[in-house]
Amino acid sequence: EPEVTQTPSHQVTQMGQEVILRCVPISNHLYFYWYRQILGQKVEFLVSFYNNEISEKSEIFDDQFSVERPDGSNFTLKIRSTKLEDSAMYFCASTGGGARTGELFFGEGSRLTVL
Amino acid sequence: GEDVEQSLFLSVREGDSSVINCTYTDSSSTYLYWYKQEPGAGLQLLTYIFSNMDMKQDQRLTVLLNKKDKHLSLRIADTQTGDSAIYFCAERLNMRFGAGTRLTVKP
């Protein structure tokens, strides 16, 4: 069964460092998403991406965040200068259906710990 | 703005039914989802209901949708210890999640 894969599963970094979280969406999917879940809290939408550009972003997705689809398979989330409060589980998701109707498939998440 | 609300905790005994409730604000959502998250794991889609339905049954799971009240519920029949997890409801239009309901099943 096709699945969304994320790497790394866990990354520990020092405050102020840059981090890149990688995702390989399901191959024929067109819409990609990043979500964040701070430990014990709700799953929060960060950004959606379609046709090589951001289609929607939340207020959390400020200038320190960026997304990219550098090739035909990877979808990355970059955090330029990490802060302690960026420590969270980051989930990537993709859908092949409509932007607002297709089932979202989630990866297992990348846990980011900022020290 | 759009919001999805859930109660945070539910505790039941093994074999009982569990009912997890959710309310949402955006009436134009096409699909409403229930996701399950086990400790340290990702989000697993359990079931979903299309907005023109009021009930969907899938083995031990029953989803009820009251569109007028914007209320969604997930009933788990014969709850097992393996059902202990956090359950998130989500509305598809904006793909917003509730805070999650932590279900604890006691033997």
mmCIF file with all atom_site columns, C-alpha atoms in Angstrom:
data_model
loop_
_atom_site.group_PDB
_atom_site.id
_atom_site.type_symbol
_atom_site.label_atom_id
_atom_site.label_alt_id
_atom_site.label_comp_id
_atom_site.label_asym_id
_atom_site.label_entity_id
_atom_site.label_seq_id
_atom_site.pdbx_PDB_ins_code
_atom_site.Cartn_x
_atom_site.Cartn_y
_atom_site.Cartn_z
_atom_site.occupancy
_atom_site.B_iso_or_equiv
_atom_site.pdbx_formal_charge
_atom_site.auth_seq_id
_atom_site.auth_comp_id
_atom_site.auth_asym_id
_atom_site.auth_atom_id
_atom_site.pdbx_PDB_model_num
ATOM 1   C CA . GLU A 1 1   ? 0.000   0.000  0.000  1.00 0.00 ? 1   GLU A CA 1
ATOM 2   C CA . PRO A 1 2   ? 1.451   3.409  -0.907 1.00 0.00 ? 2   PRO A CA 1
ATOM 3   C CA . GLU A 1 3   ? 2.463   5.546  2.014  1.00 0.00 ? 3   GLU A CA 1
ATOM 4   C CA . VAL A 1 4   ? 3.924   8.907  2.916  1.00 0.00 ? 4   VAL A CA 1
ATOM 5   C CA . THR A 1 5   ? 7.425   8.574  4.319  1.00 0.00 ? 5   THR A CA 1
ATOM 6   C CA . GLN A 1 6   ? 9.243   11.096 6.471  1.00 0.00 ? 6   GLN A CA 1
ATOM 7   C CA . THR A 1 7   ? 12.862  11.476 7.501  1.00 0.00 ? 7   THR A CA 1
ATOM 8   C CA . PRO A 1 8   ? 14.391  11.788 9.975  1.00 0.00 ? 8   PRO A CA 1
ATOM 9   C CA . SER A 1 9   ? 12.139  10.154 12.505 1.00 0.00 ? 9   SER A CA 1
ATOM 10  C CA . HIS A 1 10  ? 13.844  12.144 15.243 1.00 0.00 ? 10  HIS A CA 1
ATOM 11  C CA . GLN A 1 11  ? 16.220  15.080 15.086 1.00 0.00 ? 11  GLN A CA 1
ATOM 12  C CA . VAL A 1 12  ? 17.900  16.879 17.943 1.00 0.00 ? 12  VAL A CA 1
ATOM 13  C CA . THR A 1 13  ? 19.338  20.309 17.210 1.00 0.00 ? 13  THR A CA 1
ATOM 14  C CA . GLN A 1 14  ? 20.724  23.346 18.983 1.00 0.00 ? 14  GLN A CA 1
ATOM 15  C CA . MET A 1 15  ? 18.707  26.537 19.123 1.00 0.00 ? 15  MET A CA 1
ATOM 16  C CA . GLY A 1 16  ? 19.521  28.766 16.179 1.00 0.00 ? 16  GLY A CA 1
ATOM 17  C CA . GLN A 1 17  ? 20.453  25.926 13.853 1.00 0.00 ? 17  GLN A CA 1
ATOM 18  C CA . GLU A 1 18  ? 18.743  25.227 10.556 1.00 0.00 ? 18  GLU A CA 1
ATOM 19  C CA . VAL A 1 19  ? 16.719  22.058 10.183 1.00 0.00 ? 19  VAL A CA 1
ATOM 20  C CA . ILE A 1 20  ? 15.321  20.384 7.079  1.00 0.00 ? 20  ILE A CA 1
ATOM 21  C CA . LEU A 1 21  ? 12.585  17.806 7.448  1.00 0.00 ? 21  LEU A CA 1
ATOM 22  C CA . ARG A 1 22  ? 11.969  15.610 4.460  1.00 0.00 ? 22  ARG A CA 1
ATOM 23  C CA . CYS A 1 23  ? 8.865   13.949 3.141  1.00 0.00 ? 23  CYS A CA 1
ATOM 24  C CA . VAL A 1 24  ? 8.188   11.681 0.212  1.00 0.00 ? 24  VAL A CA 1
ATOM 25  C CA . PRO A 1 25  ? 4.480   11.977 -0.596 1.00 0.00 ? 25  PRO A CA 1
ATOM 26  C CA . ILE A 1 26  ? 2.538   9.278  -2.405 1.00 0.00 ? 26  ILE A CA 1
ATOM 27  C CA . SER A 1 27  ? 3.760   9.355  -5.987 1.00 0.00 ? 27  SER A CA 1
ATOM 28  C CA . ASN A 1 28  ? 0.675   10.473 -7.884 1.00 0.00 ? 28  ASN A CA 1
ATOM 29  C CA . HIS A 1 29  ? -0.506  12.960 -5.281 1.00 0.00 ? 29  HIS A CA 1
ATOM 30  C CA . LEU A 1 30  ? -0.671  16.643 -6.096 1.00 0.00 ? 30  LEU A CA 1
ATOM 31  C CA . TYR A 1 31  ? -1.385  18.436 -2.829 1.00 0.00 ? 31  TYR A CA 1
ATOM 32  C CA . PHE A 1 32  ? 1.045   18.441 0.076  1.00 0.00 ? 32  PHE A CA 1
ATOM 33  C CA . TYR A 1 33  ? 0.774   19.613 3.639  1.00 0.00 ? 33  TYR A CA 1
ATOM 34  C CA . TRP A 1 34  ? 2.786   20.114 6.797  1.00 0.00 ? 34  TRP A CA 1
ATOM 35  C CA . TYR A 1 35  ? 1.270   19.936 10.256 1.00 0.00 ? 35  TYR A CA 1
ATOM 36  C CA . ARG A 1 36  ? 2.809   20.373 13.673 1.00 0.00 ? 36  ARG A CA 1
ATOM 37  C CA . GLN A 1 37  ? 1.919   18.799 16.993 1.00 0.00 ? 37  GLN A CA 1
ATOM 38  C CA . ILE A 1 38  ? 3.572   20.141 20.122 1.00 0.00 ? 38  ILE A CA 1
ATOM 39  C CA . LEU A 1 39  ? 3.759   17.382 22.712 1.00 0.00 ? 39  LEU A CA 1
ATOM 40  C CA . GLY A 1 40  ? 0.344   16.777 24.246 1.00 0.00 ? 40  GLY A CA 1
ATOM 41  C CA . GLN A 1 41  ? -1.326  19.457 22.191 1.00 0.00 ? 41  GLN A CA 1
ATOM 42  C CA . LYS A 1 42  ? -3.494  19.614 19.102 1.00 0.00 ? 42  LYS A CA 1
ATOM 43  C CA . VAL A 1 43  ? -2.428  18.992 15.534 1.00 0.00 ? 43  VAL A CA 1
ATOM 44  C CA . GLU A 1 44  ? -1.917  22.391 13.894 1.00 0.00 ? 44  GLU A CA 1
ATOM 45  C CA . PHE A 1 45  ? -1.958  23.197 10.205 1.00 0.00 ? 45  PHE A CA 1
ATOM 46  C CA . LEU A 1 46  ? 1.195   24.889 8.935  1.00 0.00 ? 46  LEU A CA 1
ATOM 47  C CA . VAL A 1 47  ? 1.091   25.036 5.163  1.00 0.00 ? 47  VAL A CA 1
ATOM 48  C CA . SER A 1 48  ? -0.361  23.528 2.009  1.00 0.00 ? 48  SER A CA 1
ATOM 49  C CA . PHE A 1 49  ? 1.440   23.308 -1.317 1.00 0.00 ? 49  PHE A CA 1
ATOM 50  C CA . TYR A 1 50  ? 0.200   22.745 -4.837 1.00 0.00 ? 50  TYR A CA 1
ATOM 51  C CA . ASN A 1 51  ? 1.668   23.227 -8.279 1.00 0.00 ? 51  ASN A CA 1
ATOM 52  C CA . ASN A 1 52  ? 5.021   24.243 -6.856 1.00 0.00 ? 52  ASN A CA 1
ATOM 53  C CA . GLU A 1 53  ? 3.735   27.015 -4.703 1.00 0.00 ? 53  GLU A CA 1
ATOM 54  C CA . ILE A 1 54  ? 2.198   27.613 -1.298 1.00 0.00 ? 54  ILE A CA 1
ATOM 55  C CA . SER A 1 55  ? -1.579  27.602 -1.545 1.00 0.00 ? 55  SER A CA 1
ATOM 56  C CA . GLU A 1 56  ? -2.346  28.356 2.086  1.00 0.00 ? 56  GLU A CA 1
ATOM 57  C CA . LYS A 1 57  ? -0.405  28.947 5.277  1.00 0.00 ? 57  LYS A CA 1
ATOM 58  C CA . SER A 1 58  ? -1.264  29.519 8.904  1.00 0.00 ? 58  SER A CA 1
ATOM 59  C CA . GLU A 1 59  ? -0.069  32.271 11.209 1.00 0.00 ? 59  GLU A CA 1
ATOM 60  C CA . ILE A 1 60  ? 2.426   29.794 12.660 1.00 0.00 ? 60  ILE A CA 1
ATOM 61  C CA . PHE A 1 61  ? 4.194   29.562 9.289  1.00 0.00 ? 61  PHE A CA 1
ATOM 62  C CA . ASP A 1 62  ? 6.261   32.712 9.610  1.00 0.00 ? 62  ASP A CA 1
ATOM 63  C CA . ASP A 1 63  ? 9.404   33.812 7.798  1.00 0.00 ? 63  ASP A CA 1
ATOM 64  C CA . GLN A 1 64  ? 11.599  31.253 9.507  1.00 0.00 ? 64  GLN A CA 1
ATOM 65  C CA . PHE A 1 65  ? 9.715   28.458 7.742  1.00 0.00 ? 65  PHE A CA 1
ATOM 66  C CA . SER A 1 66  ? 9.904   27.534 4.090  1.00 0.00 ? 66  SER A CA 1
ATOM 67  C CA . VAL A 1 67  ? 8.796   24.610 1.954  1.00 0.00 ? 67  VAL A CA 1
ATOM 68  C CA . GLU A 1 68  ? 10.170  23.276 -1.249 1.00 0.00 ? 68  GLU A CA 1
ATOM 69  C CA . ARG A 1 69  ? 9.680   20.496 -3.714 1.00 0.00 ? 69  ARG A CA 1
ATOM 70  C CA . PRO A 1 70  ? 13.252  20.242 -4.982 1.00 0.00 ? 70  PRO A CA 1
ATOM 71  C CA . ASP A 1 71  ? 12.613  17.294 -7.287 1.00 0.00 ? 71  ASP A CA 1
ATOM 72  C CA . GLY A 1 72  ? 9.732   15.128 -8.372 1.00 0.00 ? 72  GLY A CA 1
ATOM 73  C CA . SER A 1 73  ? 9.516   13.166 -5.161 1.00 0.00 ? 73  SER A CA 1
ATOM 74  C CA . ASN A 1 74  ? 10.634  15.094 -2.078 1.00 0.00 ? 74  ASN A CA 1
ATOM 75  C CA . PHE A 1 75  ? 8.739   17.776 -0.183 1.00 0.00 ? 75  PHE A CA 1
ATOM 76  C CA . THR A 1 76  ? 10.776  19.557 2.458  1.00 0.00 ? 76  THR A CA 1
ATOM 77  C CA . LEU A 1 77  ? 10.114  21.825 5.409  1.00 0.00 ? 77  LEU A CA 1
ATOM 78  C CA . LYS A 1 78  ? 13.006  24.079 6.386  1.00 0.00 ? 78  LYS A CA 1
ATOM 79  C CA . ILE A 1 79  ? 13.212  25.912 9.692  1.00 0.00 ? 79  ILE A CA 1
ATOM 80  C CA . ARG A 1 80  ? 15.938  28.533 9.345  1.00 0.00 ? 80  ARG A CA 1
ATOM 81  C CA . SER A 1 81  ? 16.824  29.372 12.907 1.00 0.00 ? 81  SER A CA 1
ATOM 82  C CA . THR A 1 82  ? 15.196  26.985 15.321 1.00 0.00 ? 82  THR A CA 1
ATOM 83  C CA . LYS A 1 83  ? 13.722  28.149 18.607 1.00 0.00 ? 83  LYS A CA 1
ATOM 84  C CA . LEU A 1 84  ? 12.945  26.096 21.683 1.00 0.00 ? 84  LEU A CA 1
ATOM 85  C CA . GLU A 1 85  ? 9.238   26.367 20.928 1.00 0.00 ? 85  GLU A CA 1
ATOM 86  C CA . ASP A 1 86  ? 9.755   24.683 17.548 1.00 0.00 ? 86  ASP A CA 1
ATOM 87  C CA . SER A 1 87  ? 10.166  21.390 19.402 1.00 0.00 ? 87  SER A CA 1
ATOM 88  C CA . ALA A 1 88  ? 7.269   19.298 18.137 1.00 0.00 ? 88  ALA A CA 1
ATOM 89  C CA . MET A 1 89  ? 6.261   16.408 15.947 1.00 0.00 ? 89  MET A CA 1
ATOM 90  C CA . TYR A 1 90  ? 5.990   17.507 12.331 1.00 0.00 ? 90  TYR A CA 1
ATOM 91  C CA . PHE A 1 91  ? 3.642   15.574 10.071 1.00 0.00 ? 91  PHE A CA 1
ATOM 92  C CA . CYS A 1 92  ? 3.636   15.611 6.313  1.00 0.00 ? 92  CYS A CA 1
ATOM 93  C CA . ALA A 1 93  ? 0.495   14.690 4.397  1.00 0.00 ? 93  ALA A CA 1
ATOM 94  C CA . SER A 1 94  ? -0.557  14.378 0.793  1.00 0.00 ? 94  SER A CA 1
ATOM 95  C CA . THR A 1 95  ? -3.705  13.878 -1.192 1.00 0.00 ? 95  THR A CA 1
ATOM 96  C CA . GLY A 1 96  ? -4.470  13.044 -4.768 1.00 0.00 ? 96  GLY A CA 1
ATOM 97  C CA . GLY A 1 97  ? -8.027  14.197 -4.575 1.00 0.00 ? 97  GLY A CA 1
ATOM 98  C CA . GLY A 1 98  ? -9.291  17.719 -4.592 1.00 0.00 ? 98  GLY A CA 1
ATOM 99  C CA . ALA A 1 99  ? -7.561  20.232 -2.349 1.00 0.00 ? 99  ALA A CA 1
ATOM 100 C CA . ARG A 1 100 ? -10.493 20.238 0.026  1.00 0.00 ? 100 ARG A CA 1
ATOM 101 C CA . THR A 1 101 ? -12.084 16.858 -0.541 1.00 0.00 ? 101 THR A CA 1
ATOM 102 C CA . GLY A 1 102 ? -9.536  14.122 -0.988 1.00 0.00 ? 102 GLY A CA 1
ATOM 103 C CA . GLU A 1 103 ? -8.446  11.877 1.829  1.00 0.00 ? 103 GLU A CA 1
ATOM 104 C CA . LEU A 1 104 ? -5.241  13.027 3.466  1.00 0.00 ? 104 LEU A CA 1
ATOM 105 C CA . PHE A 1 105 ? -2.557  10.432 3.968  1.00 0.00 ? 105 PHE A CA 1
ATOM 106 C CA . PHE A 1 106 ? -0.157  11.205 6.795  1.00 0.00 ? 106 PHE A CA 1
ATOM 107 C CA . GLY A 1 107 ? 3.417   10.170 7.379  1.00 0.00 ? 107 GLY A CA 1
ATOM 108 C CA . GLU A 1 108 ? 4.584   8.830  10.724 1.00 0.00 ? 108 GLU A CA 1
ATOM 109 C CA . GLY A 1 109 ? 6.047   12.202 11.655 1.00 0.00 ? 109 GLY A CA 1
ATOM 110 C CA . SER A 1 110 ? 9.454   13.690 12.396 1.00 0.00 ? 110 SER A CA 1
ATOM 111 C CA . ARG A 1 111 ? 10.110  14.562 16.010 1.00 0.00 ? 111 ARG A CA 1
ATOM 112 C CA . LEU A 1 112 ? 12.181  17.723 16.360 1.00 0.00 ? 112 LEU A CA 1
ATOM 113 C CA . THR A 1 113 ? 13.843  18.491 19.676 1.00 0.00 ? 113 THR A CA 1
ATOM 114 C CA . VAL A 1 114 ? 15.467  21.921 20.016 1.00 0.00 ? 114 VAL A CA 1
ATOM 115 C CA . LEU A 1 115 ? 17.904  22.300 22.906 1.00 0.00 ? 115 LEU A CA 1
ATOM 116 C CA . GLY B 2 1   ? -12.784 31.476 12.298 1.00 0.00 ? 1   GLY B CA 1
ATOM 117 C CA . GLU B 2 2   ? -12.927 27.761 11.762 1.00 0.00 ? 2   GLU B CA 1
ATOM 118 C CA . ASP B 2 3   ? -12.651 25.656 14.870 1.00 0.00 ? 3   ASP B CA 1
ATOM 119 C CA . VAL B 2 4   ? -13.075 22.063 15.950 1.00 0.00 ? 4   VAL B CA 1
ATOM 120 C CA . GLU B 2 5   ? -13.769 21.273 19.596 1.00 0.00 ? 5   GLU B CA 1
ATOM 121 C CA . GLN B 2 6   ? -13.504 18.019 21.502 1.00 0.00 ? 6   GLN B CA 1
ATOM 122 C CA . SER B 2 7   ? -13.548 16.966 25.115 1.00 0.00 ? 7   SER B CA 1
ATOM 123 C CA . LEU B 2 8   ? -10.065 16.030 26.238 1.00 0.00 ? 8   LEU B CA 1
ATOM 124 C CA . PHE B 2 9   ? -10.500 12.820 28.203 1.00 0.00 ? 9   PHE B CA 1
ATOM 125 C CA . LEU B 2 10  ? -12.703 9.738  28.260 1.00 0.00 ? 10  LEU B CA 1
ATOM 126 C CA . SER B 2 11  ? -12.299 6.670  30.431 1.00 0.00 ? 11  SER B CA 1
ATOM 127 C CA . VAL B 2 12  ? -14.304 3.480  29.934 1.00 0.00 ? 12  VAL B CA 1
ATOM 128 C CA . ARG B 2 13  ? -14.173 -0.151 31.035 1.00 0.00 ? 13  ARG B CA 1
ATOM 129 C CA . GLU B 2 14  ? -13.217 -2.873 28.600 1.00 0.00 ? 14  GLU B CA 1
ATOM 130 C CA . GLY B 2 15  ? -16.304 -4.173 26.817 1.00 0.00 ? 15  GLY B CA 1
ATOM 131 C CA . ASP B 2 16  ? -18.281 -0.964 27.258 1.00 0.00 ? 16  ASP B CA 1
ATOM 132 C CA . SER B 2 17  ? -19.104 1.420  24.436 1.00 0.00 ? 17  SER B CA 1
ATOM 133 C CA . SER B 2 18  ? -17.144 4.645  24.056 1.00 0.00 ? 18  SER B CA 1
ATOM 134 C CA . VAL B 2 19  ? -18.626 7.787  22.596 1.00 0.00 ? 19  VAL B CA 1
ATOM 135 C CA . ILE B 2 20  ? -16.306 10.604 21.581 1.00 0.00 ? 20  ILE B CA 1
ATOM 136 C CA . ASN B 2 21  ? -17.910 13.897 20.637 1.00 0.00 ? 21  ASN B CA 1
ATOM 137 C CA . CYS B 2 22  ? -16.804 16.737 18.421 1.00 0.00 ? 22  CYS B CA 1
ATOM 138 C CA . THR B 2 23  ? -18.265 20.044 17.290 1.00 0.00 ? 23  THR B CA 1
ATOM 139 C CA . TYR B 2 24  ? -17.150 22.086 14.329 1.00 0.00 ? 24  TYR B CA 1
ATOM 140 C CA . THR B 2 25  ? -17.967 25.515 13.001 1.00 0.00 ? 25  THR B CA 1
ATOM 141 C CA . ASP B 2 26  ? -17.590 25.392 9.225  1.00 0.00 ? 26  ASP B CA 1
ATOM 142 C CA . SER B 2 27  ? -20.861 24.111 7.820  1.00 0.00 ? 27  SER B CA 1
ATOM 143 C CA . SER B 2 28  ? -19.479 23.781 4.291  1.00 0.00 ? 28  SER B CA 1
ATOM 144 C CA . SER B 2 29  ? -17.080 20.957 5.199  1.00 0.00 ? 29  SER B CA 1
ATOM 145 C CA . THR B 2 30  ? -17.480 18.092 2.768  1.00 0.00 ? 30  THR B CA 1
ATOM 146 C CA . TYR B 2 31  ? -15.907 15.340 4.825  1.00 0.00 ? 31  TYR B CA 1
ATOM 147 C CA . LEU B 2 32  ? -15.402 14.887 8.537  1.00 0.00 ? 32  LEU B CA 1
ATOM 148 C CA . TYR B 2 33  ? -12.737 12.529 9.726  1.00 0.00 ? 33  TYR B CA 1
ATOM 149 C CA . TRP B 2 34  ? -11.747 10.561 12.785 1.00 0.00 ? 34  TRP B CA 1
ATOM 150 C CA . TYR B 2 35  ? -8.056  9.867  13.264 1.00 0.00 ? 35  TYR B CA 1
ATOM 151 C CA . LYS B 2 36  ? -6.418  7.678  15.885 1.00 0.00 ? 36  LYS B CA 1
ATOM 152 C CA . GLN B 2 37  ? -2.997  8.380  17.347 1.00 0.00 ? 37  GLN B CA 1
ATOM 153 C CA . GLU B 2 38  ? -1.244  5.820  19.505 1.00 0.00 ? 38  GLU B CA 1
ATOM 154 C CA . PRO B 2 39  ? 1.607   6.945  21.790 1.00 0.00 ? 39  PRO B CA 1
ATOM 155 C CA . GLY B 2 40  ? 4.590   8.161  19.774 1.00 0.00 ? 40  GLY B CA 1
ATOM 156 C CA . ALA B 2 41  ? 2.947   7.250  16.484 1.00 0.00 ? 41  ALA B CA 1
ATOM 157 C CA . GLY B 2 42  ? 1.507   9.084  13.515 1.00 0.00 ? 42  GLY B CA 1
ATOM 158 C CA . LEU B 2 43  ? -2.081  9.768  12.578 1.00 0.00 ? 43  LEU B CA 1
ATOM 159 C CA . GLN B 2 44  ? -4.105  6.816  11.396 1.00 0.00 ? 44  GLN B CA 1
ATOM 160 C CA . LEU B 2 45  ? -7.336  7.474  9.545  1.00 0.00 ? 45  LEU B CA 1
ATOM 161 C CA . LEU B 2 46  ? -10.055 5.469  11.268 1.00 0.00 ? 46  LEU B CA 1
ATOM 162 C CA . THR B 2 47  ? -13.132 6.470  9.387  1.00 0.00 ? 47  THR B CA 1
ATOM 163 C CA . TYR B 2 48  ? -14.826 9.411  7.772  1.00 0.00 ? 48  TYR B CA 1
ATOM 164 C CA . ILE B 2 49  ? -18.298 10.568 6.881  1.00 0.00 ? 49  ILE B CA 1
ATOM 165 C CA . PHE B 2 50  ? -19.447 12.614 3.955  1.00 0.00 ? 50  PHE B CA 1
ATOM 166 C CA . SER B 2 51  ? -21.485 15.641 4.852  1.00 0.00 ? 51  SER B CA 1
ATOM 167 C CA . ASN B 2 52  ? -24.670 14.403 3.154  1.00 0.00 ? 52  ASN B CA 1
ATOM 168 C CA . MET B 2 53  ? -24.803 11.347 5.426  1.00 0.00 ? 53  MET B CA 1
ATOM 169 C CA . ASP B 2 54  ? -26.004 11.235 8.993  1.00 0.00 ? 54  ASP B CA 1
ATOM 170 C CA . MET B 2 55  ? -24.626 7.857  9.986  1.00 0.00 ? 55  MET B CA 1
ATOM 171 C CA . LYS B 2 56  ? -21.883 5.514  8.919  1.00 0.00 ? 56  LYS B CA 1
ATOM 172 C CA . GLN B 2 57  ? -21.080 2.149  10.431 1.00 0.00 ? 57  GLN B CA 1
ATOM 173 C CA . ASP B 2 58  ? -17.810 0.320  9.986  1.00 0.00 ? 58  ASP B CA 1
ATOM 174 C CA . GLN B 2 59  ? -17.483 -2.823 12.115 1.00 0.00 ? 59  GLN B CA 1
ATOM 175 C CA . ARG B 2 60  ? -17.202 -1.613 15.735 1.00 0.00 ? 60  ARG B CA 1
ATOM 176 C CA . LEU B 2 61  ? -17.219 2.040  14.716 1.00 0.00 ? 61  LEU B CA 1
ATOM 177 C CA . THR B 2 62  ? -20.328 4.161  14.235 1.00 0.00 ? 62  THR B CA 1
ATOM 178 C CA . VAL B 2 63  ? -20.090 7.775  13.161 1.00 0.00 ? 63  VAL B CA 1
ATOM 179 C CA . LEU B 2 64  ? -23.068 10.051 13.684 1.00 0.00 ? 64  LEU B CA 1
ATOM 180 C CA . LEU B 2 65  ? -23.308 13.451 12.066 1.00 0.00 ? 65  LEU B CA 1
ATOM 181 C CA . ASN B 2 66  ? -25.800 16.121 13.052 1.00 0.00 ? 66  ASN B CA 1
ATOM 182 C CA . LYS B 2 67  ? -25.234 18.783 10.422 1.00 0.00 ? 67  LYS B CA 1
ATOM 183 C CA . LYS B 2 68  ? -27.754 21.176 11.879 1.00 0.00 ? 68  LYS B CA 1
ATOM 184 C CA . ASP B 2 69  ? -25.934 21.256 15.221 1.00 0.00 ? 69  ASP B CA 1
ATOM 185 C CA . LYS B 2 70  ? -22.494 20.725 13.599 1.00 0.00 ? 70  LYS B CA 1
ATOM 186 C CA . HIS B 2 71  ? -21.933 17.801 15.911 1.00 0.00 ? 71  HIS B CA 1
ATOM 187 C CA . LEU B 2 72  ? -19.989 14.661 15.103 1.00 0.00 ? 72  LEU B CA 1
ATOM 188 C CA . SER B 2 73  ? -19.587 11.598 17.272 1.00 0.00 ? 73  SER B CA 1
ATOM 189 C CA . LEU B 2 74  ? -17.613 8.387  17.139 1.00 0.00 ? 74  LEU B CA 1
ATOM 190 C CA . ARG B 2 75  ? -18.972 5.365  18.940 1.00 0.00 ? 75  ARG B CA 1
ATOM 191 C CA . ILE B 2 76  ? -16.686 2.401  19.540 1.00 0.00 ? 76  ILE B CA 1
ATOM 192 C CA . ALA B 2 77  ? -18.604 -0.724 20.485 1.00 0.00 ? 77  ALA B CA 1
ATOM 193 C CA . ASP B 2 78  ? -17.067 -3.355 22.770 1.00 0.00 ? 78  ASP B CA 1
ATOM 194 C CA . THR B 2 79  ? -14.096 -1.130 23.543 1.00 0.00 ? 79  THR B CA 1
ATOM 195 C CA . GLN B 2 80  ? -10.812 -2.998 23.968 1.00 0.00 ? 80  GLN B CA 1
ATOM 196 C CA . THR B 2 81  ? -7.581  -2.032 25.728 1.00 0.00 ? 81  THR B CA 1
ATOM 197 C CA . GLY B 2 82  ? -6.011  -1.714 22.268 1.00 0.00 ? 82  GLY B CA 1
ATOM 198 C CA . ASP B 2 83  ? -8.397  1.131  21.561 1.00 0.00 ? 83  ASP B CA 1
ATOM 199 C CA . SER B 2 84  ? -6.614  3.294  24.143 1.00 0.00 ? 84  SER B CA 1
ATOM 200 C CA . ALA B 2 85  ? -5.266  6.227  22.131 1.00 0.00 ? 85  ALA B CA 1
ATOM 201 C CA . ILE B 2 86  ? -5.952  9.833  21.281 1.00 0.00 ? 86  ILE B CA 1
ATOM 202 C CA . TYR B 2 87  ? -8.794  10.352 18.840 1.00 0.00 ? 87  TYR B CA 1
ATOM 203 C CA . PHE B 2 88  ? -8.885  13.444 16.680 1.00 0.00 ? 88  PHE B CA 1
ATOM 204 C CA . CYS B 2 89  ? -11.792 14.699 14.675 1.00 0.00 ? 89  CYS B CA 1
ATOM 205 C CA . ALA B 2 90  ? -10.993 16.831 11.663 1.00 0.00 ? 90  ALA B CA 1
ATOM 206 C CA . GLU B 2 91  ? -12.960 18.723 9.087  1.00 0.00 ? 91  GLU B CA 1
ATOM 207 C CA . ARG B 2 92  ? -11.743 18.363 5.541  1.00 0.00 ? 92  ARG B CA 1
ATOM 208 C CA . LEU B 2 93  ? -12.535 21.746 4.039  1.00 0.00 ? 93  LEU B CA 1
ATOM 209 C CA . ASN B 2 94  ? -9.777  23.513 5.916  1.00 0.00 ? 94  ASN B CA 1
ATOM 210 C CA . MET B 2 95  ? -8.295  20.307 7.345  1.00 0.00 ? 95  MET B CA 1
ATOM 211 C CA . ARG B 2 96  ? -8.392  21.535 10.895 1.00 0.00 ? 96  ARG B CA 1
ATOM 212 C CA . PHE B 2 97  ? -8.115  19.150 13.819 1.00 0.00 ? 97  PHE B CA 1
ATOM 213 C CA . GLY B 2 98  ? -9.684  19.122 17.232 1.00 0.00 ? 98  GLY B CA 1
ATOM 214 C CA . ALA B 2 99  ? -7.433  18.971 20.294 1.00 0.00 ? 99  ALA B CA 1
ATOM 215 C CA . GLY B 2 100 ? -7.922  15.228 20.565 1.00 0.00 ? 100 GLY B CA 1
ATOM 216 C CA . THR B 2 101 ? -9.751  13.049 23.091 1.00 0.00 ? 101 THR B CA 1
ATOM 217 C CA . ARG B 2 102 ? -7.561  10.736 25.126 1.00 0.00 ? 102 ARG B CA 1
ATOM 218 C CA . LEU B 2 103 ? -9.430  7.457  25.497 1.00 0.00 ? 103 LEU B CA 1
ATOM 219 C CA . THR B 2 104 ? -8.335  5.238  28.364 1.00 0.00 ? 104 THR B CA 1
ATOM 220 C CA . VAL B 2 105 ? -9.735  1.721  28.491 1.00 0.00 ? 105 VAL B CA 1
ATOM 221 C CA . LYS B 2 106 ? -9.537  0.007  31.866 1.00 0.00 ? 106 LYS B CA 1
ATOM 222 C CA . PRO B 2 107 ? -9.487  -3.793 32.040 1.00 0.00 ? 107 PRO B CA 1
#
